[in-house]
PDB file of C-alpha atoms in Angstrom:
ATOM      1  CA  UNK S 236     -46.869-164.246 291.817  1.00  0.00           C
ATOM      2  CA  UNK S 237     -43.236-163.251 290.476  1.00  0.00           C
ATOM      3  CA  UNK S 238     -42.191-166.532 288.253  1.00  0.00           C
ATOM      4  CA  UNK S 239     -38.460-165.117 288.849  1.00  0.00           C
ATOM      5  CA  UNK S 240     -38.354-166.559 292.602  1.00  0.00           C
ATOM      6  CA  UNK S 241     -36.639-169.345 293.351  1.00  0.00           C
ATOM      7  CA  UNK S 242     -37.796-170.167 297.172  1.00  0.00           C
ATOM      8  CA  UNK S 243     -35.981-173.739 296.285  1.00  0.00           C
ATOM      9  CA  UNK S 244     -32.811-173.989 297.621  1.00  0.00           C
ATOM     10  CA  UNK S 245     -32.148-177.704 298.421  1.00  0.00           C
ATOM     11  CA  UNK S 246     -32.503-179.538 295.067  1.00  0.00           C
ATOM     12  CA  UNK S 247     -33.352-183.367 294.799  1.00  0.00           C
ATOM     13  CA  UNK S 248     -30.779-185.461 293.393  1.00  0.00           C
ATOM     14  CA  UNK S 249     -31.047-186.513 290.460  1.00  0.00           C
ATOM     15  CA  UNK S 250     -28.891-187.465 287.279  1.00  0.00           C
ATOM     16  CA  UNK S 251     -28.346-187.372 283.538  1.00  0.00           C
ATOM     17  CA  UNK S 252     -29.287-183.092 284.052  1.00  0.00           C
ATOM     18  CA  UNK S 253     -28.046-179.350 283.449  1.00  0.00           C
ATOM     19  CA  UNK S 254     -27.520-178.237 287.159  1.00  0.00           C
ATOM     20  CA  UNK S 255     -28.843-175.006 285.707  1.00  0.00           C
ATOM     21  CA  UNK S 256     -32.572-175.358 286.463  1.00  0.00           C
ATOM     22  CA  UNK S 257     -35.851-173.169 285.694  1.00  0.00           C
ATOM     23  CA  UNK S 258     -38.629-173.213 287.947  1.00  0.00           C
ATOM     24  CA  UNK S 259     -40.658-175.813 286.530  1.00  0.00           C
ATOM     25  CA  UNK S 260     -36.986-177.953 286.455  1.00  0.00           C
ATOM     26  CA  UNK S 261     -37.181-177.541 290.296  1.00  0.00           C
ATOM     27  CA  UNK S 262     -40.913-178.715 290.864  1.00  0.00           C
ATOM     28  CA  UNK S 263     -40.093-181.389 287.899  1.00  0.00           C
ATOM     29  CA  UNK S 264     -37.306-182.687 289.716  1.00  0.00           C
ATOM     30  CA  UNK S 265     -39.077-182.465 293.283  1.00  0.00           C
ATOM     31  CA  UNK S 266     -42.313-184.327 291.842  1.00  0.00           C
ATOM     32  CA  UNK S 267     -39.851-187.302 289.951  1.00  0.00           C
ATOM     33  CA  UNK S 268     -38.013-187.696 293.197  1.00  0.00           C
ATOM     34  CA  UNK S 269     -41.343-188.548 295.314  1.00  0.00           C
ATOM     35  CA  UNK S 270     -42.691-190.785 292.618  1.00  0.00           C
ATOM     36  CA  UNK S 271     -38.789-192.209 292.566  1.00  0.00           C
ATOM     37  CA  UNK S 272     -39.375-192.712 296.024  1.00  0.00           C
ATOM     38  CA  UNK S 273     -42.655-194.410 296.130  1.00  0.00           C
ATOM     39  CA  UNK S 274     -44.083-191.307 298.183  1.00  0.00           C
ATOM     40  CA  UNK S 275     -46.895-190.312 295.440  1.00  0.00           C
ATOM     41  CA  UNK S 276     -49.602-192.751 295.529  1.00  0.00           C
ATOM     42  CA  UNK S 277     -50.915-194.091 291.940  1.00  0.00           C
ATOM     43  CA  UNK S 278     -53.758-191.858 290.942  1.00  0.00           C
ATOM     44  CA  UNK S 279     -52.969-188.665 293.387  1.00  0.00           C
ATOM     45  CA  UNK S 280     -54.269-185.686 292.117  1.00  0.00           C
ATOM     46  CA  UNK S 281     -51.942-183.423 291.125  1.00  0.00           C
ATOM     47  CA  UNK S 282     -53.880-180.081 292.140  1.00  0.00           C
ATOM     48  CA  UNK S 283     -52.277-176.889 290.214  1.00  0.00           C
ATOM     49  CA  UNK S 284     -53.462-174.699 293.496  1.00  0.00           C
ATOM     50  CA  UNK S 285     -51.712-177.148 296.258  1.00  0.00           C
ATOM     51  CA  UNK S 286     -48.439-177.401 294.498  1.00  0.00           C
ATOM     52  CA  UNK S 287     -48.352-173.767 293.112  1.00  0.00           C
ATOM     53  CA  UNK S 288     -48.911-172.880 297.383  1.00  0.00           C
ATOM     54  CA  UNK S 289     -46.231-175.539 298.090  1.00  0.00           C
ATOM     55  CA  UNK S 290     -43.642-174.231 296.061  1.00  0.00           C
ATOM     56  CA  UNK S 291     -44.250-170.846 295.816  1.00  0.00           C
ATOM     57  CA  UNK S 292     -44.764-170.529 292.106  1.00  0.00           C
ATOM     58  CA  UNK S 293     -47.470-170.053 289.918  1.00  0.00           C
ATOM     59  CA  UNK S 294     -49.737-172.322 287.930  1.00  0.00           C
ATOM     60  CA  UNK S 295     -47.966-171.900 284.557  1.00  0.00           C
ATOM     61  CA  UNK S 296     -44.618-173.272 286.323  1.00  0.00           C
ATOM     62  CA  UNK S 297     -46.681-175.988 287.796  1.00  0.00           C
ATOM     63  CA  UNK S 298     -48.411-176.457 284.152  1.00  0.00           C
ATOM     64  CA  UNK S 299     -44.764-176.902 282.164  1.00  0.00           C
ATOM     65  CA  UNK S 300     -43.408-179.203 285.279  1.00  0.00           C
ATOM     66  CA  UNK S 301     -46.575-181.622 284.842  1.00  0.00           C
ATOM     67  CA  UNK S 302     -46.254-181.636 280.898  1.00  0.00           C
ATOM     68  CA  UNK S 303     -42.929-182.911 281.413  1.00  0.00           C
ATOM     69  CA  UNK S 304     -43.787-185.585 283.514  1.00  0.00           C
ATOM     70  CA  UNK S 305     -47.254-186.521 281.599  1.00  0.00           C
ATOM     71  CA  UNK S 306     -44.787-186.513 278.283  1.00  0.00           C
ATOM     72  CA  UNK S 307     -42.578-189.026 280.166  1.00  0.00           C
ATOM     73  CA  UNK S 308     -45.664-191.304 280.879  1.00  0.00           C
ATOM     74  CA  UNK S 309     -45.470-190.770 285.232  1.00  0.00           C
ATOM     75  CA  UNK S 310     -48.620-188.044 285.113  1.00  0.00           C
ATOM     76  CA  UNK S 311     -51.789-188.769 283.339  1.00  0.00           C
ATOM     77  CA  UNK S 312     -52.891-185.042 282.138  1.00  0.00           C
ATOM     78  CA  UNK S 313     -56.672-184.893 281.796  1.00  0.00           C
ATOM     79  CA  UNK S 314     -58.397-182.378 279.615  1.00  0.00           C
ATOM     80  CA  UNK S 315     -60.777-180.142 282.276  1.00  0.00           C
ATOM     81  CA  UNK S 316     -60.047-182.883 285.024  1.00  0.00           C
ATOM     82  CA  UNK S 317     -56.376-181.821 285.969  1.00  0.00           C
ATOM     83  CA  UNK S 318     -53.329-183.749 286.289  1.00  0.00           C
ATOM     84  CA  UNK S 319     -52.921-187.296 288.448  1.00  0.00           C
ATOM     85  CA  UNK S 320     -50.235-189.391 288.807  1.00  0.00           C
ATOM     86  CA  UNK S 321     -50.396-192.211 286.471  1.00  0.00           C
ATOM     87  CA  UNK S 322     -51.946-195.488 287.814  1.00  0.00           C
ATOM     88  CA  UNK S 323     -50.592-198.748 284.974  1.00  0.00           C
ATOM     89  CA  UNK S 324     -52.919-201.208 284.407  1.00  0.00           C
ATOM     90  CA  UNK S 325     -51.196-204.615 284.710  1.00  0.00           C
ATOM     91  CA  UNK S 326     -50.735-205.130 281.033  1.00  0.00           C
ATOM     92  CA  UNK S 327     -49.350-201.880 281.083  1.00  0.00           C
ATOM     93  CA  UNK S 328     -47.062-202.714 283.727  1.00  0.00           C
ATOM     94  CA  UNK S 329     -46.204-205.461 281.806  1.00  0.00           C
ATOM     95  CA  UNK S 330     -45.323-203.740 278.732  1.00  0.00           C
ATOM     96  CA  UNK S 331     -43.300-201.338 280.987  1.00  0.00           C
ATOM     97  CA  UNK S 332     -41.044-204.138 282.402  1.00  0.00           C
ATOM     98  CA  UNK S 333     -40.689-205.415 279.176  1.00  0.00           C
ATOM     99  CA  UNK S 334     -39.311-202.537 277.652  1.00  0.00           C
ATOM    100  CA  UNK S 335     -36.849-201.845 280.509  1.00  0.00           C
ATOM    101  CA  UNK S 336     -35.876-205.115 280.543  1.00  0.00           C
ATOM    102  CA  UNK S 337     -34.654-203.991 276.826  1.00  0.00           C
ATOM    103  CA  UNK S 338     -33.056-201.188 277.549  1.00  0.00           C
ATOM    104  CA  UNK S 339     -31.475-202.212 280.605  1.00  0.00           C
ATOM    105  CA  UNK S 340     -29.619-205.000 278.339  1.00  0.00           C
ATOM    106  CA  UNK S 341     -28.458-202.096 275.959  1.00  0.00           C
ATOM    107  CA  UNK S 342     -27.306-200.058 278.596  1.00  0.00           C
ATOM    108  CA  UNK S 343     -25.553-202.714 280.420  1.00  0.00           C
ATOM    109  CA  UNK S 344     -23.412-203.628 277.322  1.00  0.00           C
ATOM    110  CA  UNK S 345     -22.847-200.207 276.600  1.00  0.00           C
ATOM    111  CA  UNK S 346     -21.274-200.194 279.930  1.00  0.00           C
ATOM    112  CA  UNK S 347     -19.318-202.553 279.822  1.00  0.00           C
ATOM    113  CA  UNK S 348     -17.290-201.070 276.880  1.00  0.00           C
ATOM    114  CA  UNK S 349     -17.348-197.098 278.001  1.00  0.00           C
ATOM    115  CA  UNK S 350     -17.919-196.935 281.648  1.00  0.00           C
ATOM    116  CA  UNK S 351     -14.534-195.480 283.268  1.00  0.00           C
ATOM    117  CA  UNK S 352     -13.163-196.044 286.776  1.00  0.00           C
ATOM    118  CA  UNK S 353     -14.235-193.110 288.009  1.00  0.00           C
ATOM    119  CA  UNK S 354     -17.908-193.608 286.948  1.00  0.00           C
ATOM    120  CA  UNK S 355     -17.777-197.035 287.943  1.00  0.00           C
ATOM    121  CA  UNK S 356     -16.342-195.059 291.658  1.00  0.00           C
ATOM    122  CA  UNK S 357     -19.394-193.264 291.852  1.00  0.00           C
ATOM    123  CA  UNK S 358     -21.653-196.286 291.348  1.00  0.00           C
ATOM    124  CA  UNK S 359     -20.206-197.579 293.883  1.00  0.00           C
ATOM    125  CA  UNK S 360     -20.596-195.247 296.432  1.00  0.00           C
ATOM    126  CA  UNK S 361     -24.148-195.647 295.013  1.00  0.00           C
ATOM    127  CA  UNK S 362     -24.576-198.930 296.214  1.00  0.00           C
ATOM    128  CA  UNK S 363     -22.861-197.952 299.605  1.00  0.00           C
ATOM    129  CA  UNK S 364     -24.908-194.827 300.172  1.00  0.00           C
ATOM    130  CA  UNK S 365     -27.971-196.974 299.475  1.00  0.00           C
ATOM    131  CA  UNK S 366     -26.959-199.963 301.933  1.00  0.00           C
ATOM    132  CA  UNK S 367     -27.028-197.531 304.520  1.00  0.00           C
ATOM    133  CA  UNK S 368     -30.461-196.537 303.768  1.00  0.00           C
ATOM    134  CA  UNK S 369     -31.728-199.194 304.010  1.00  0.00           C
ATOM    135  CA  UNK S 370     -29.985-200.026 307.378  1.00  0.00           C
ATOM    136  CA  UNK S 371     -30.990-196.869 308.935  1.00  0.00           C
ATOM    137  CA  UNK S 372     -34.736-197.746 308.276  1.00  0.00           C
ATOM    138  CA  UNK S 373     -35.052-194.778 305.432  1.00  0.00           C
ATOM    139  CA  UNK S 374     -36.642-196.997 302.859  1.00  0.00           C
ATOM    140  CA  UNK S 375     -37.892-193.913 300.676  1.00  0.00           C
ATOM    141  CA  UNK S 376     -33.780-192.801 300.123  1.00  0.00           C
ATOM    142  CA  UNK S 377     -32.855-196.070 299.671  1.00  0.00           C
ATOM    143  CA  UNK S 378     -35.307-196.904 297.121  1.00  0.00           C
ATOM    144  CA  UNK S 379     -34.169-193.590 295.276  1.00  0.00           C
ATOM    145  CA  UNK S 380     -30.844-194.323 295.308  1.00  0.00           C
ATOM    146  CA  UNK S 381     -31.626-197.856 293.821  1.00  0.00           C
ATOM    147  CA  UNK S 382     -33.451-196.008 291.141  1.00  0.00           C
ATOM    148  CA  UNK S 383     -30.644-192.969 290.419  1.00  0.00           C
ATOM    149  CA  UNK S 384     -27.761-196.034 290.503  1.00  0.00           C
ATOM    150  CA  UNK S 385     -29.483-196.495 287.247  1.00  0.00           C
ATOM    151  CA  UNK S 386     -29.859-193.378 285.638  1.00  0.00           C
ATOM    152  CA  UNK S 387     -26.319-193.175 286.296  1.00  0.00           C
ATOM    153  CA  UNK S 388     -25.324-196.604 284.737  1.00  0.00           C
ATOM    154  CA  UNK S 389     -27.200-194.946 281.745  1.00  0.00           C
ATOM    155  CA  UNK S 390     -24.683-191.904 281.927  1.00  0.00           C
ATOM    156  CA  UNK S 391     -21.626-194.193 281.587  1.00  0.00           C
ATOM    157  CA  UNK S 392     -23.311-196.337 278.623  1.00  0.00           C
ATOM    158  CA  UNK S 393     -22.926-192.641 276.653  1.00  0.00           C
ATOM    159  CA  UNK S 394     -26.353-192.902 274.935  1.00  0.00           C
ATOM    160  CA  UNK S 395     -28.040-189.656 275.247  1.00  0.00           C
ATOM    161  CA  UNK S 396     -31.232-191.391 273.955  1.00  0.00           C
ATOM    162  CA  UNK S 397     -30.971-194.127 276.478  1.00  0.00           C
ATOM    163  CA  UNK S 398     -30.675-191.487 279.504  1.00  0.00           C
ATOM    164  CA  UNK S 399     -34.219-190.056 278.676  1.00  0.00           C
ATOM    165  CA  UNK S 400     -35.578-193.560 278.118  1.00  0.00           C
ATOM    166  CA  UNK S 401     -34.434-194.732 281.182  1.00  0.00           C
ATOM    167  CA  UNK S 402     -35.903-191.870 283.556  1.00  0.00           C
ATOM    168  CA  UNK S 403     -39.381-192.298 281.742  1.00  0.00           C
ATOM    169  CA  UNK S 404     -39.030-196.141 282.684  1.00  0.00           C
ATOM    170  CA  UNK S 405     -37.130-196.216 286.094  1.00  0.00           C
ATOM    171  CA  UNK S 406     -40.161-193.487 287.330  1.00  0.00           C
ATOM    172  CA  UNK S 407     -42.875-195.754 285.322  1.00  0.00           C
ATOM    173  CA  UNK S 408     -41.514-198.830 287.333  1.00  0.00           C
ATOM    174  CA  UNK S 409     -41.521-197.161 290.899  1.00  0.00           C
ATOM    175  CA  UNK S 410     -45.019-196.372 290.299  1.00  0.00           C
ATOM    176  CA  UNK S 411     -46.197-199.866 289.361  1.00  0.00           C
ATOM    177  CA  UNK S 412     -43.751-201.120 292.375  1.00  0.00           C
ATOM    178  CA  UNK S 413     -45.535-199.411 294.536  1.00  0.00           C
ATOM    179  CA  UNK S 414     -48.974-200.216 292.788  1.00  0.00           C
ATOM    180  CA  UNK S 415     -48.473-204.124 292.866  1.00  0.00           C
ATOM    181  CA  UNK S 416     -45.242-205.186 294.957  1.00  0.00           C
ATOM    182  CA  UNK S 417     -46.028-208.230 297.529  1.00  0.00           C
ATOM    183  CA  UNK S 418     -45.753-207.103 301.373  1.00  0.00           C
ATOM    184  CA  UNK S 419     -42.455-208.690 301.443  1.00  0.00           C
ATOM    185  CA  UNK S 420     -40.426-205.717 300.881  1.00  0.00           C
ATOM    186  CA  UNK S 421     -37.148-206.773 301.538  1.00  0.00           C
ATOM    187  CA  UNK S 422     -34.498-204.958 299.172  1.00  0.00           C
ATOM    188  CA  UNK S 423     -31.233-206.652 298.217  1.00  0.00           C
ATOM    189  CA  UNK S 424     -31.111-204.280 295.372  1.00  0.00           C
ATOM    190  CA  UNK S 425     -27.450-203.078 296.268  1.00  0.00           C
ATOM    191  CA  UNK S 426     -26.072-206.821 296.817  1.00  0.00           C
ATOM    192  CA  UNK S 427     -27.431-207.380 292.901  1.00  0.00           C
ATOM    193  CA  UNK S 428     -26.083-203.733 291.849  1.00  0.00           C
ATOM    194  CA  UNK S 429     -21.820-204.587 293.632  1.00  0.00           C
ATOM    195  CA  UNK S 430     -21.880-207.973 291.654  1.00  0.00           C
ATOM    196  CA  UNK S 431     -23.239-205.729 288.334  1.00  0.00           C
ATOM    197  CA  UNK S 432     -20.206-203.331 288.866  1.00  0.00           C
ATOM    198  CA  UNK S 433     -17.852-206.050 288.985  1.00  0.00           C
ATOM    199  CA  UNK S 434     -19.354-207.817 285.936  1.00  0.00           C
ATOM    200  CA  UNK S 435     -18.910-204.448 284.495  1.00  0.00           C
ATOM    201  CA  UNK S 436     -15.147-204.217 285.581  1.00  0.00           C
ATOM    202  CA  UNK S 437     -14.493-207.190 284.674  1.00  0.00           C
ATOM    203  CA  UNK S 438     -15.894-206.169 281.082  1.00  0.00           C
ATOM    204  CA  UNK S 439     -17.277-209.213 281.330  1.00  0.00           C
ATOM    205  CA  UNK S 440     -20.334-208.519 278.811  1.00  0.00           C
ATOM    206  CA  UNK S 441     -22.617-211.853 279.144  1.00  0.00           C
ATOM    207  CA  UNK S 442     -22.168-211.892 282.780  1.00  0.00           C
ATOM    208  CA  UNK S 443     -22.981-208.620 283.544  1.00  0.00           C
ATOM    209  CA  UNK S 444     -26.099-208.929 280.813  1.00  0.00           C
ATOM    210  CA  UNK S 445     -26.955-211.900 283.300  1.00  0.00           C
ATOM    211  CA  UNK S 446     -26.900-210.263 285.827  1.00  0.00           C
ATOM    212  CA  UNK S 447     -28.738-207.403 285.036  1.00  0.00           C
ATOM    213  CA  UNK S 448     -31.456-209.825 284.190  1.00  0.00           C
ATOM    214  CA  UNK S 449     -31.220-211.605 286.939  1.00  0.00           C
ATOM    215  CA  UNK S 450     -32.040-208.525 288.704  1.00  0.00           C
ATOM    216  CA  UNK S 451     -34.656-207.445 286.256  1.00  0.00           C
ATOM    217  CA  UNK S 452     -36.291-210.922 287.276  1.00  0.00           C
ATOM    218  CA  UNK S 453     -35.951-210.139 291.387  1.00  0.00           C
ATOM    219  CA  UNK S 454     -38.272-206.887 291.082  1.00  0.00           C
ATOM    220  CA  UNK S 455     -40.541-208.953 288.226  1.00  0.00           C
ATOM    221  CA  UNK S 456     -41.380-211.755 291.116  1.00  0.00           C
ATOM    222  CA  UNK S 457     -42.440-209.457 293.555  1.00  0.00           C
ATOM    223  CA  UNK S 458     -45.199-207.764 291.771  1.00  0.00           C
ATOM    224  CA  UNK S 459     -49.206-208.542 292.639  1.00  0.00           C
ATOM    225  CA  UNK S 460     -52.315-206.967 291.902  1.00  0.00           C
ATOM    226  CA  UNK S 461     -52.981-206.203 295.629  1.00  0.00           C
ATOM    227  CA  UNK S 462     -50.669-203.742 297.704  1.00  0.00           C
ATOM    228  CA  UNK S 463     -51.034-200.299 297.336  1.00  0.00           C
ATOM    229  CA  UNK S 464     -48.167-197.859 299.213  1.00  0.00           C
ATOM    230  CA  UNK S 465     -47.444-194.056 299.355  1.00  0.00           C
ATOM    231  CA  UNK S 466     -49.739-191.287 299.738  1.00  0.00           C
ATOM    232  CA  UNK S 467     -51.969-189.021 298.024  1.00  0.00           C
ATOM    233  CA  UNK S 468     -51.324-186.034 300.807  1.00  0.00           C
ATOM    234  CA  UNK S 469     -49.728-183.373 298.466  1.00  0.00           C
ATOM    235  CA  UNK S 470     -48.687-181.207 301.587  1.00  0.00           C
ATOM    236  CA  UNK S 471     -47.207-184.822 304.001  1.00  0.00           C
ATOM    237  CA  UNK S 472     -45.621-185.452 300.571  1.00  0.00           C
ATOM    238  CA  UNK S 473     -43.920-182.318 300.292  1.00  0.00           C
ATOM    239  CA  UNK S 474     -43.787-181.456 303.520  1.00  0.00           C
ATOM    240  CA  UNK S 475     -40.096-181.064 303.323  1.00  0.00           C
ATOM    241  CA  UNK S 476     -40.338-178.008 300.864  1.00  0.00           C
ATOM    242  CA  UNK S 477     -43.181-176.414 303.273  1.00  0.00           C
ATOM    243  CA  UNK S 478     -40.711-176.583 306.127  1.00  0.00           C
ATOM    244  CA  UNK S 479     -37.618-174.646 304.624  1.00  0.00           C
ATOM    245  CA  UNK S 480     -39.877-172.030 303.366  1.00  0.00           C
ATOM    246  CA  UNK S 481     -41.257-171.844 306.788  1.00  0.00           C
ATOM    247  CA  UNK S 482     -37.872-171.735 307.821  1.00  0.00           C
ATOM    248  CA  UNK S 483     -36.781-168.731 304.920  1.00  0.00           C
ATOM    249  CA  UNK S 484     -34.200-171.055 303.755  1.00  0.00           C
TER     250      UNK S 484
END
């Protein structure tokens, strides 16, 4: 197979990135977005031959994408066994929480002293875009969106370091969301994310730290040991990328 193709034309969206990917960028970025969006199931096996067919490359593309991922901690790479997406253990999960919690506090502060209007602009139209997700029933975008509105607080903190710590942990915490959330999934992520931006504003540093907290503490309460979401389909997954190629777009 010819590792110069590039049958990938719609790219996820994603933040915090050079728009000027490689192959393995585009299955990277197409395999964080489904684990961003809760459609990869804990412990789906990551099969070299499925995703090589589904997105037209070869194994060593699909090889570098997965090393990326198992470096950020979202793919569990397994000598002779293949690749799987990570499952945490609770204390794991635990651990994982408590070290966003961290570096959402950093990143919040940061905020408050470099975010500019426009950035705070976008984040806004963040929280917008991802209301009407959620109204329109399309849980998976909205949850993304919820995600990506904090990759890109991350951006405006100006922490380079804090960008690629945050991606590890935001994908690390959709996967143990959709490990151990309650049934109750009702999201008032984007209420909690306006009142951050106009903490943020404000440059109101404790409140918005208090805030972000606060919200840290909403997604904290509704984790058990019991539900179990997404799917370990590779092809319903990505069926998305199957039908443009179908289509020759």
């Amino acid at each position: 197979m010819n590792d110069q193709s590039l049958p990938l034309k719609k790219l996820p969206r994603s933040l915090g990135v050079s728009r000027n990917l490689t192959q393995d960028d585009v299955v990277y970025e197409h395999v964080f977005d489904a684990i961003l969006e809760q459609r990869l199931a804990p412990g789906t096996r990551l099969s070299e031959e499925a995703l090589g067919e589904i997105f037209g490359v070869s194994r060593t593309i699909i090889r570098r994408a997965l090393s990326r991922l198992g470096h950020e901690g979202v793919v569990l790479l397994r000598p002779n066994r293949g690749a799987v997406v990570a499952s945490p253990s609770v204390e794991e999960a635990r651990q994982v929480f408590f070290a966003r919690r961290m570096v959402e506090k950093a990143i919040t502060e940061l905020a408050v002293e470099h975010a500019t209007a426009e950035q705070l602009a976008e984040l806004r139209q963040m929280v917008s875009d991802e209301r009407d997700s959620f109204a329109r029933g399309d849980r998976g975008a909205g949850i993304r969106l919820s995600g990506e509105f904090h990759l890109q607080l991350a951006v405006a903190a100006r922490n380079a370091p804090l960008i690629s710590f945050q991606r590890s942990l935001v994908s690390q915490t959709s996967l143990i969301i959709a490990q151990y959330e309650t049934g109750n999934r009702t999201h008032c992520s984007y209420d909690e994310h306006s009142q951050l931006i106009d903490a943020i504003e404000a440059r109101n540093t404790a409140l918005a730290v208090e805030l972000m907290m606060h919200h840290m503490d909403h997604i904290d309460g509704k984790l058990n040991l019991d539900e179990d979401s997404a799917s370990d389909d590779l092809h319903a997954v990505f069926s998305h990328v199957m039908g443009r190629k179908k289509q020759g777009r």
